[in-house]
Each structure stands twice: as structure tokens, then as C-alpha cells.
Tab-separated table of C-alpha atoms in Angstrom:
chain	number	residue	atom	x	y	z
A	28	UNK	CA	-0.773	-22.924	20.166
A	29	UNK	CA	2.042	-24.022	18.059
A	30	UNK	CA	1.719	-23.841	14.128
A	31	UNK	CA	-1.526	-23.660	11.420
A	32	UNK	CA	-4.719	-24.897	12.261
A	33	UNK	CA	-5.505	-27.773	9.047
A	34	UNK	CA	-8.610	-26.318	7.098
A	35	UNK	CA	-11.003	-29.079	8.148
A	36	UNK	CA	-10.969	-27.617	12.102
A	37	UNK	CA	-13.871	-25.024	12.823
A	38	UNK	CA	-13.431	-21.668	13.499
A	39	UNK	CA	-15.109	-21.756	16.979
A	40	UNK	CA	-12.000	-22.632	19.162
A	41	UNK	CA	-10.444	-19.568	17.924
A	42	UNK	CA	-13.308	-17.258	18.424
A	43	UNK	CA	-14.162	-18.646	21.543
A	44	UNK	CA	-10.549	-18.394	23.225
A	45	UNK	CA	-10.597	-14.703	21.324
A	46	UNK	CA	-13.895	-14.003	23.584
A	47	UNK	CA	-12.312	-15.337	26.572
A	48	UNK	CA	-9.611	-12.586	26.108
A	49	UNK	CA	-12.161	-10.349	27.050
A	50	UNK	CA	-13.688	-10.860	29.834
A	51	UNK	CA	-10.957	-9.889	32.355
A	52	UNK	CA	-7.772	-8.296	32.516
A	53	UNK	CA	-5.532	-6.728	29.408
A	54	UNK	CA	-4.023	-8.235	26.273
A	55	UNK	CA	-2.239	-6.582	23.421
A	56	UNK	CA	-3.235	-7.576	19.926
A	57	UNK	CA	-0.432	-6.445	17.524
A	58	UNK	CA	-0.879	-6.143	13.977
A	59	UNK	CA	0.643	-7.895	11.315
A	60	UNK	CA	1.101	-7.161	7.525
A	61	UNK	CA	1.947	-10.168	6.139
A	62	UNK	CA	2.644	-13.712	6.798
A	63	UNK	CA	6.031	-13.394	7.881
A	64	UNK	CA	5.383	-10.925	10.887
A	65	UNK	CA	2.510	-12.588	11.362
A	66	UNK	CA	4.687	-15.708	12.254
A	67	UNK	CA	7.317	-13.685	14.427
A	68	UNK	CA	4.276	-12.553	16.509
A	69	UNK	CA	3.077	-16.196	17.523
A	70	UNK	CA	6.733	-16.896	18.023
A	71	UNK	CA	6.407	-13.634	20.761
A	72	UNK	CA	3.900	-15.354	22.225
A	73	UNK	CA	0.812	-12.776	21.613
A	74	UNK	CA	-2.543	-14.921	21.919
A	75	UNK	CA	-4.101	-12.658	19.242
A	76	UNK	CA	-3.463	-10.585	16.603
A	77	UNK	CA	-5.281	-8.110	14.115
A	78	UNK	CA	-5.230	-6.687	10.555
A	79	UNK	CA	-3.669	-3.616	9.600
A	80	UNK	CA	-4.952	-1.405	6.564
A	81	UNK	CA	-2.763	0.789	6.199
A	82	UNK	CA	0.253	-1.401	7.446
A	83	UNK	CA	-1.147	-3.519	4.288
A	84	UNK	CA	-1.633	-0.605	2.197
A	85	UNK	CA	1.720	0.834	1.959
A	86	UNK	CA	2.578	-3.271	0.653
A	87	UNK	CA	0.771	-2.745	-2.046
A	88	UNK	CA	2.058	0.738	-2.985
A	89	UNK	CA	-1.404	2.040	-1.961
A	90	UNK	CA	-2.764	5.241	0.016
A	91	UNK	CA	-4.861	4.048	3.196
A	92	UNK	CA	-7.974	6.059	1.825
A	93	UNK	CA	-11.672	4.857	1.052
A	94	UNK	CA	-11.646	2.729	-2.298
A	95	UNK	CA	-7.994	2.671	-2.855
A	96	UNK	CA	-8.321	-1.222	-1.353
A	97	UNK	CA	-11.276	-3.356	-2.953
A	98	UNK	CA	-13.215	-5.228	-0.876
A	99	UNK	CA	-11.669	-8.581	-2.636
A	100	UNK	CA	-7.979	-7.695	-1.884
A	101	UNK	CA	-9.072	-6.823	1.565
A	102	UNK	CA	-10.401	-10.049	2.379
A	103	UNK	CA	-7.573	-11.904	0.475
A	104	UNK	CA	-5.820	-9.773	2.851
A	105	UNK	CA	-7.679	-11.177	6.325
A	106	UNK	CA	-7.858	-14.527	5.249
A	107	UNK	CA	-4.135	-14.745	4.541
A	108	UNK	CA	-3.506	-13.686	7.926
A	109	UNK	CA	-6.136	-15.839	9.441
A	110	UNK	CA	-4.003	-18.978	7.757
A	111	UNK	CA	-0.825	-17.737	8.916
A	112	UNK	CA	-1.318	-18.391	12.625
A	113	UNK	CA	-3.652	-20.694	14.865
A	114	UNK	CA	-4.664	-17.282	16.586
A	115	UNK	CA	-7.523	-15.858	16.447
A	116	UNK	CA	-7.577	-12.681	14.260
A	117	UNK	CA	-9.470	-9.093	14.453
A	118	UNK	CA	-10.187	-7.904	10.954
A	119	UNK	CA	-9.420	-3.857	10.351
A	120	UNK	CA	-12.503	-3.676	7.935
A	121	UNK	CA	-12.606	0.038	7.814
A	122	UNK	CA	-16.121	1.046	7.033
A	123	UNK	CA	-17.212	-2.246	5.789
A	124	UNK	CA	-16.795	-1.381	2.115
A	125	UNK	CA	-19.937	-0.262	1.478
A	126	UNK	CA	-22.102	3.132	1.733
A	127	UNK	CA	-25.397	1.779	2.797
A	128	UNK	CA	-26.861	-1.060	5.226
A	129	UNK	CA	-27.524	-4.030	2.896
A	130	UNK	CA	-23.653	-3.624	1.448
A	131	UNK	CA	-22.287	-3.246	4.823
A	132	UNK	CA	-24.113	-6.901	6.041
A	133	UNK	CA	-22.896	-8.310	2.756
A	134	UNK	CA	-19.255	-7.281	2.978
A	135	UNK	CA	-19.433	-8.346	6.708
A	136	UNK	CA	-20.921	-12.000	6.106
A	137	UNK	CA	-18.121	-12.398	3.892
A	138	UNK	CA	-15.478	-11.239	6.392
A	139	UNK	CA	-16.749	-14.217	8.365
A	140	UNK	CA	-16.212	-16.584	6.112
A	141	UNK	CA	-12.364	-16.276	5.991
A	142	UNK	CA	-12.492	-17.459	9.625
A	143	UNK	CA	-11.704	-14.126	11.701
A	144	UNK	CA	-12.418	-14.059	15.236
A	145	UNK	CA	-13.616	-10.509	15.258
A	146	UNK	CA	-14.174	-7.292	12.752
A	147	UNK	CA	-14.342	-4.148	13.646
A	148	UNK	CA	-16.466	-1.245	11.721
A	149	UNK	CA	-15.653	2.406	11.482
A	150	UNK	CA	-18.274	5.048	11.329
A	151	UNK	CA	-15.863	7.332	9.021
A	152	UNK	CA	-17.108	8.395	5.955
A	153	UNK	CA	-14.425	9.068	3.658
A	154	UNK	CA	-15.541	12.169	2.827
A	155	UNK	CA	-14.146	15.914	3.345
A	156	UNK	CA	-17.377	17.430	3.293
A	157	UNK	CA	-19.005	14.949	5.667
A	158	UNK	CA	-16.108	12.899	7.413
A	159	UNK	CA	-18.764	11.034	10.203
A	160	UNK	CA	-21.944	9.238	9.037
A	161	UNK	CA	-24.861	11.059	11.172
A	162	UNK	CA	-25.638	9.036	14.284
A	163	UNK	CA	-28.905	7.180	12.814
A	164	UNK	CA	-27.398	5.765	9.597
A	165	UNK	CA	-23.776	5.042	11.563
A	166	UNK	CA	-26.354	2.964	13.799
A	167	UNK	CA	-28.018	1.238	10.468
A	168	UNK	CA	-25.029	0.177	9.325
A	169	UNK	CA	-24.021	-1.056	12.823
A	170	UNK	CA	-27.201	-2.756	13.086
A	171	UNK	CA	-26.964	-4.663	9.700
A	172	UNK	CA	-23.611	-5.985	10.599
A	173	UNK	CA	-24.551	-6.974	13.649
A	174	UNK	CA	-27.611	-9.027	11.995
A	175	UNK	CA	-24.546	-10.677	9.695
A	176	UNK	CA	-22.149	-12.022	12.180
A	177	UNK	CA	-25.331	-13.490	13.999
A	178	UNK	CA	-26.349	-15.194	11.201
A	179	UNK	CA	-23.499	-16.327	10.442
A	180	UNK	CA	-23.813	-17.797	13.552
A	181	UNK	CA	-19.560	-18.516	14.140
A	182	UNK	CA	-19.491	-16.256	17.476
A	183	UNK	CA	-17.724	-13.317	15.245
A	184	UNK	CA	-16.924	-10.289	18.120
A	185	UNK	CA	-17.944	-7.451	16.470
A	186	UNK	CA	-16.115	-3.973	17.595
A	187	UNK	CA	-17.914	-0.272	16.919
A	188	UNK	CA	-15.007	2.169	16.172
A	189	UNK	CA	-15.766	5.939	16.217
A	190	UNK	CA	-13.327	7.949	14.379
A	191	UNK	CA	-14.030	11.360	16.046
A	192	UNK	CA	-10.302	12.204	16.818
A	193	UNK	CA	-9.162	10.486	13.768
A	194	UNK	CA	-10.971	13.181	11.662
A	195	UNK	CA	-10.774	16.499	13.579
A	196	UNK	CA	-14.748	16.589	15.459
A	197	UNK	CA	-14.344	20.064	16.955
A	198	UNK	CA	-15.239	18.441	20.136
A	199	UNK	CA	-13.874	14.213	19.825
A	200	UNK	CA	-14.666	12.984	23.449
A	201	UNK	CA	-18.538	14.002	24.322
A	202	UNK	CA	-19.373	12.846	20.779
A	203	UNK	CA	-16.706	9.228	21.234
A	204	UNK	CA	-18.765	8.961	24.366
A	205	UNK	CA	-21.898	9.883	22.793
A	206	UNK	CA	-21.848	7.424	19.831
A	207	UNK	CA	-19.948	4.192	21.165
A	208	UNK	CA	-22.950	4.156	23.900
A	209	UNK	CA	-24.875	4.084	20.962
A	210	UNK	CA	-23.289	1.477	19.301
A	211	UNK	CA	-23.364	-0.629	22.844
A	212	UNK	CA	-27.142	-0.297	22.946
A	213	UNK	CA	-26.789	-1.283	19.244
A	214	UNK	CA	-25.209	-4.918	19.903
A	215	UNK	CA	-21.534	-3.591	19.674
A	216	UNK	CA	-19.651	-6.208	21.817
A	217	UNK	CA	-16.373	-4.326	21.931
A	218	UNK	CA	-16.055	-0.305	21.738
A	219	UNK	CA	-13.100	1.703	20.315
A	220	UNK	CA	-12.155	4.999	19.616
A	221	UNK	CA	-8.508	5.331	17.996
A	222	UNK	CA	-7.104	8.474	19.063
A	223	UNK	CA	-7.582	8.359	22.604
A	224	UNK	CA	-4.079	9.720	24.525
A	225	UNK	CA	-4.198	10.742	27.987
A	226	UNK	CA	-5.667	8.717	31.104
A	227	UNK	CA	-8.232	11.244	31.611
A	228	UNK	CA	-9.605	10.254	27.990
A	229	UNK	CA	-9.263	6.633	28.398
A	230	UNK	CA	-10.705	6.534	31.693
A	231	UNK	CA	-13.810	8.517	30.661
A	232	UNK	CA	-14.870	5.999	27.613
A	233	UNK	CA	-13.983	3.204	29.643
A	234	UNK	CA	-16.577	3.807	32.490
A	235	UNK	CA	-18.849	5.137	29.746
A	236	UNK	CA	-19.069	2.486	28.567
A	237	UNK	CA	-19.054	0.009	31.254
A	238	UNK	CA	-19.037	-2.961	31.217
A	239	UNK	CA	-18.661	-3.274	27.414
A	240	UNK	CA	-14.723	-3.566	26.600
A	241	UNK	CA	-12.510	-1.030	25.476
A	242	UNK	CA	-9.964	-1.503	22.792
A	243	UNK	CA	-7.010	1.513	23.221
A	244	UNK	CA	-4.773	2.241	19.818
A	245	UNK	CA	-1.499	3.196	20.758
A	246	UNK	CA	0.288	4.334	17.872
A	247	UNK	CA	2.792	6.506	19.607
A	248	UNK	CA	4.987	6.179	22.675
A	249	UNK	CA	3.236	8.265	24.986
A	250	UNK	CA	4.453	6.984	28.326
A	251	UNK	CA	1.640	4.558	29.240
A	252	UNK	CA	2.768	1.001	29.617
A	253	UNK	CA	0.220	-1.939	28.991
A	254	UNK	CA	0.334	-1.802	32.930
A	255	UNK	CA	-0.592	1.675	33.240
A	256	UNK	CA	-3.466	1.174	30.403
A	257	UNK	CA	-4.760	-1.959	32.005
A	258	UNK	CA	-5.132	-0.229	35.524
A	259	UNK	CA	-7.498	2.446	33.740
A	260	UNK	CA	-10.151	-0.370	32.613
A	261	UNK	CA	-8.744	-1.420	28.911
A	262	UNK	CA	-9.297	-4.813	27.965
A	263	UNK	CA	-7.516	-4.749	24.542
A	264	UNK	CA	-4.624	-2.909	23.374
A	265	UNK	CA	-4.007	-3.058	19.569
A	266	UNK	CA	-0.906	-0.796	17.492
A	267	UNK	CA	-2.701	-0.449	14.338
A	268	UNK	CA	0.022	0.731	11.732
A	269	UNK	CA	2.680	1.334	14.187
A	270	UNK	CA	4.871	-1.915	13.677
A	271	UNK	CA	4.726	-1.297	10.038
A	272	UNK	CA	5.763	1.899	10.169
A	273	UNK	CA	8.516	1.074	12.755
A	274	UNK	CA	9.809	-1.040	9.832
A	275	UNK	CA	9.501	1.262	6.914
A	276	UNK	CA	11.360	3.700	9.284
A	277	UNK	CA	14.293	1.708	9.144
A	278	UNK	CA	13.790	1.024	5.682
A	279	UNK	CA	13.436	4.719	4.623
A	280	UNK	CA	16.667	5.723	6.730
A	281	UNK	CA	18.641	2.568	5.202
A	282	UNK	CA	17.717	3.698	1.668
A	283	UNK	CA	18.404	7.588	1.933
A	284	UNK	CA	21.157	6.994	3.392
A	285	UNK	CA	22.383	5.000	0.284
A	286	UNK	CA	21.008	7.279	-2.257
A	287	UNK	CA	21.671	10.623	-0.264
A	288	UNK	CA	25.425	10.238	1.155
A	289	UNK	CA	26.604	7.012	-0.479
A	290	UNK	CA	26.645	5.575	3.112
A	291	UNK	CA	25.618	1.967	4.540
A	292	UNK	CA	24.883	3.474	8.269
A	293	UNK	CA	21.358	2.379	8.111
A	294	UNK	CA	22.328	-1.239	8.195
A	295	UNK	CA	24.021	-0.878	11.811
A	296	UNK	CA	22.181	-2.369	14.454
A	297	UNK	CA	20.175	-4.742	11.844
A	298	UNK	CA	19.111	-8.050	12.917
A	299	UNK	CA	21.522	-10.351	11.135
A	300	UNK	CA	20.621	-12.683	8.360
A	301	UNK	CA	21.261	-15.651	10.333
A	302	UNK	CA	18.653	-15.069	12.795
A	303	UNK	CA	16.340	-14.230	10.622
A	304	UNK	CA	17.121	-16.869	8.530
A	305	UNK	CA	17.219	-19.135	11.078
A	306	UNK	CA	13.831	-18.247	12.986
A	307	UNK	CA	12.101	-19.073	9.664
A	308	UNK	CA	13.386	-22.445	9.147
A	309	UNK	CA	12.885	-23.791	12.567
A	310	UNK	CA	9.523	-22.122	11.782
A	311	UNK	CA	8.829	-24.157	8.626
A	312	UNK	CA	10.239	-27.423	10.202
A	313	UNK	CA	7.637	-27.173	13.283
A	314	UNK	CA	4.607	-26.434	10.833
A	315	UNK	CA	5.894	-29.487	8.754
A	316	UNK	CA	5.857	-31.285	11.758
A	317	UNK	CA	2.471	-30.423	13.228
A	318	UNK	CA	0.580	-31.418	9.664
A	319	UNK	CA	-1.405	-33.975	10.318
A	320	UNK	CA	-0.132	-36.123	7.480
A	321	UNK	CA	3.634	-35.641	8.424
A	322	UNK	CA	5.600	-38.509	9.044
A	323	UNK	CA	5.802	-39.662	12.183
């Protein structure tokens, strides 16, 4: 796939190839947070990518909590992204921006309309007091997206998160387990609980779940390769915030560096202008190029 898809093409091609990802083996679907990376990813050669809210977020000088996005930036947001890249994209759509049911399908049907691939929905809350939606209304809400992306008809894959390790359940895996077979009996086609770290975990939500696919967050280097992941049953590996946070690390060193010892250390090891520079101009020329009313 080499530069934008024009407007006038469907969606399907890209949600089809984005279903075809899978039904077999293991792909890694890295999140971008703006055009740019989103760019430098195709380049890499990923065949998918996904959304990022807190990697978008922090952009936009914003905490990743409930509410501190609006639905409408959000979906700015995805469909940015979507035009970057003739790859299909997974929308981060948190909990679907909406407390009840009938928001949830509303906010959803919209998602689809930017041209996303896939969405995923959490079953978190927001709340202190009450940080998981009980199982029956996390299964409304489930439900009433799933009624959305079928009417919208586009072949949307919809992915069931449960945030049980993100938000401290005294006891994460029996209730993961518990509530993304729900969500599979529900119409879920993908499951995915973010906070998964050992093989031991993995491997018990995998066959759980079986033969649904498993998306695995890996936010943190914790010795599993892709290799090692895909051996234990997951289809599709995704980083979340982590490459946006890889470069506000180098950012935030550069910076207090300046401002703390009067040093430019930070800046060793950089990648120079030139290539940067560079990469983004052969970039331009070849989506120039592939426009359908280029010269020939």
C-alpha cells in the first residue's frame, strides 16, 4: 500500500484486509499521534495501525481522563489518522463517550463514518467510586454498539476491552476472564484486556476465550518478543501510549537538561535533520505522485 487512499474509494478494502489480519498468526498495530508518525509507520511497513488517547491527549495539553476529550475532537482525531495512511485504522474510543446505551450506539455510528476499520470500547467508568460498569449495563452498552457498526453495515471490527487491571479489581484475571466471555457471547469480535504481563495471564484469556482473538497491550519492555506473544495465541499486539511517551521521554530529558544544567546532552544521539527532513519529502513527492490527477 503506498500513499492516501482518494476520498471517492470505499472503506471496505481496508476493513476487509484489517479482518484478514485476524484470522491467523500475529501482527503488531502501533499507534500513532499524529499525521507525521502516522506516515513513518507505513514507511516501517506495519499493515495497520491504531489511535492513541492519551498519546493524543498529552498533544493537546490534556489529561487522558473521562471528558477532558469531547467526542468531536476525538473523532477529528480518528479521522485525521484514517486520511493519513491507506491502512486500515483501530479507533481507541475509550468508553464510547457516552454513559448510557442509546449515546454509546450514537457516538459509535459516528466513529464509522470517518472510515476506521475497527473501534474498540472500554467498560471503565471514569469514576472513583465505581471504576467498572456492573456486568449487565457494560453488556448494554456492548450490545448497542454492536447494533451500530452492523447497521452501519461497513464490516467495522468491533473490540470489547475490560479494564480490570487498568483500575485496581482486587482480583483482575477471573473477572478479565469473566467479562470478555461475556462480551464474546455479546457479538465482541476481538477481546482485550490492557494490563495483561506474564505468559501465564496471556495464555489464560487467550484459551478463554477461544477462538475469538486476543489483542495484548504492551506498554513496557517486559521480555516477551512479538515471537514469544504470538506462540501464546495473540493475534494482535498494539503499544497504546508507549511510542508517544518514548518521544516525550526524549523531549523531557532534552529540555531539563537545557533549563536545569545549561547543557545540550539531550540532543546526542538525535536523528539528524536531514533524515528527517528528507523522509518527509520523498514522502510528499510519492503521495503527489499516486493522486489520481497527477501528471503523468
Amino acid at each position: 500500500m503506498n500513499g492516501s487512499v482518494p476520498p471517492s474509494e470505499p472503506w471496505a478494502a481496508r476493513r476487509a484486509a484489517f479482518r484478514a489480519l485476524h484470522t491467523s498468526g500475529c501482527f503488531v498495530i502501533p499507534n500513532p499521534w499524529e499525521p507525521g508518525t502516522a506516515r513513518y509507520l507505513l514507511h516501517l511497513g506495519f499493515r495497520a495501525l491504531a489511535t492513541t488517547s492519551s498519546g493524543f491527549s498529552f498533544g493537546r495539553a490534556l489529561p487522558d481522563t473521562d471528558g477532558a476529550v469531547p467526542r468531536d475532537m476525538a473523532l477529528a482525531h480518528i479521522a485525521e489518522i484514517v486520511a493519513a495512511t491507506d491502512l486500515p485504522v483501530n479507533a481507541d474510543f475509550e468508553s464510547g463517550y457516552a454513559s448510557d446505551a442509546e449515546g454509546v450506539a450514537e457516538s459509535v455510528r459516528l466513529c464509522c463514518a470517518t472510515g476506521v476499520a475497527g473501534l474498540s470500547i472500554e467498560d471503565a467508568t471514569g469514576e472513583r467510586e465505581r471504576p467498572l460498569y456492573d456486568l449487565g449495563e457494560a453488556l448494554d452498552r456492548l450490545r448497542a454498539a454492536r447494533d451500530a457498526v452492523d447497521r452501519d453495515g461497513g464490516g467495522v471490527l468491533l473490540t470489547a476491552r475490560s479494564e480490570c487491571f487498568l483500575v485496581g479489581h482486587p482480583d483482575p484475571l477471573p473477572e478479565s476472564v469473566r467479562r470478555l466471555q461475556a462480551y464474546a457471547e455479546a457479538g465482541a469480535d476481538v477481546l482485550y484486556a490492557p494490563g495483561l504481563r506474564s505468559a501465564d495471564e496471556i495464555r489464560a484469556v487467550v484459551e478463554a476465550v477461544a477462538p475469538r482473538p486476543v489483542n495484548l497491550l504492551m506498554s513496557q519492555n517486559t521480555g516477551l518478543t512479538v515471537a514469544d506473544v504470538a506462540a501464546l495465541g495473540i493475534r494482535r499486539i498494539s503499544v497504546g501510549s508507549s511510542l508517544a511517551r518514548a518521544a516525550w521521554t526524549g523531549f523531557i530529558r532534552a529540555a531539563h537538561a537545557i533549563a536545569e544544567e545549561g547543557s545540550f546532552r539531550g540532543f546526542d544521539g538525535t536523528v539528524p535533520f536531514a533524515e528527517l527532513n528528507g523522509f518527509f519529502r520523498r514522502d510528499l513527492a510519492g503521495r503527489q505522485s499516486a493522486r489520481p490527477d497527477a501528471p503523468s
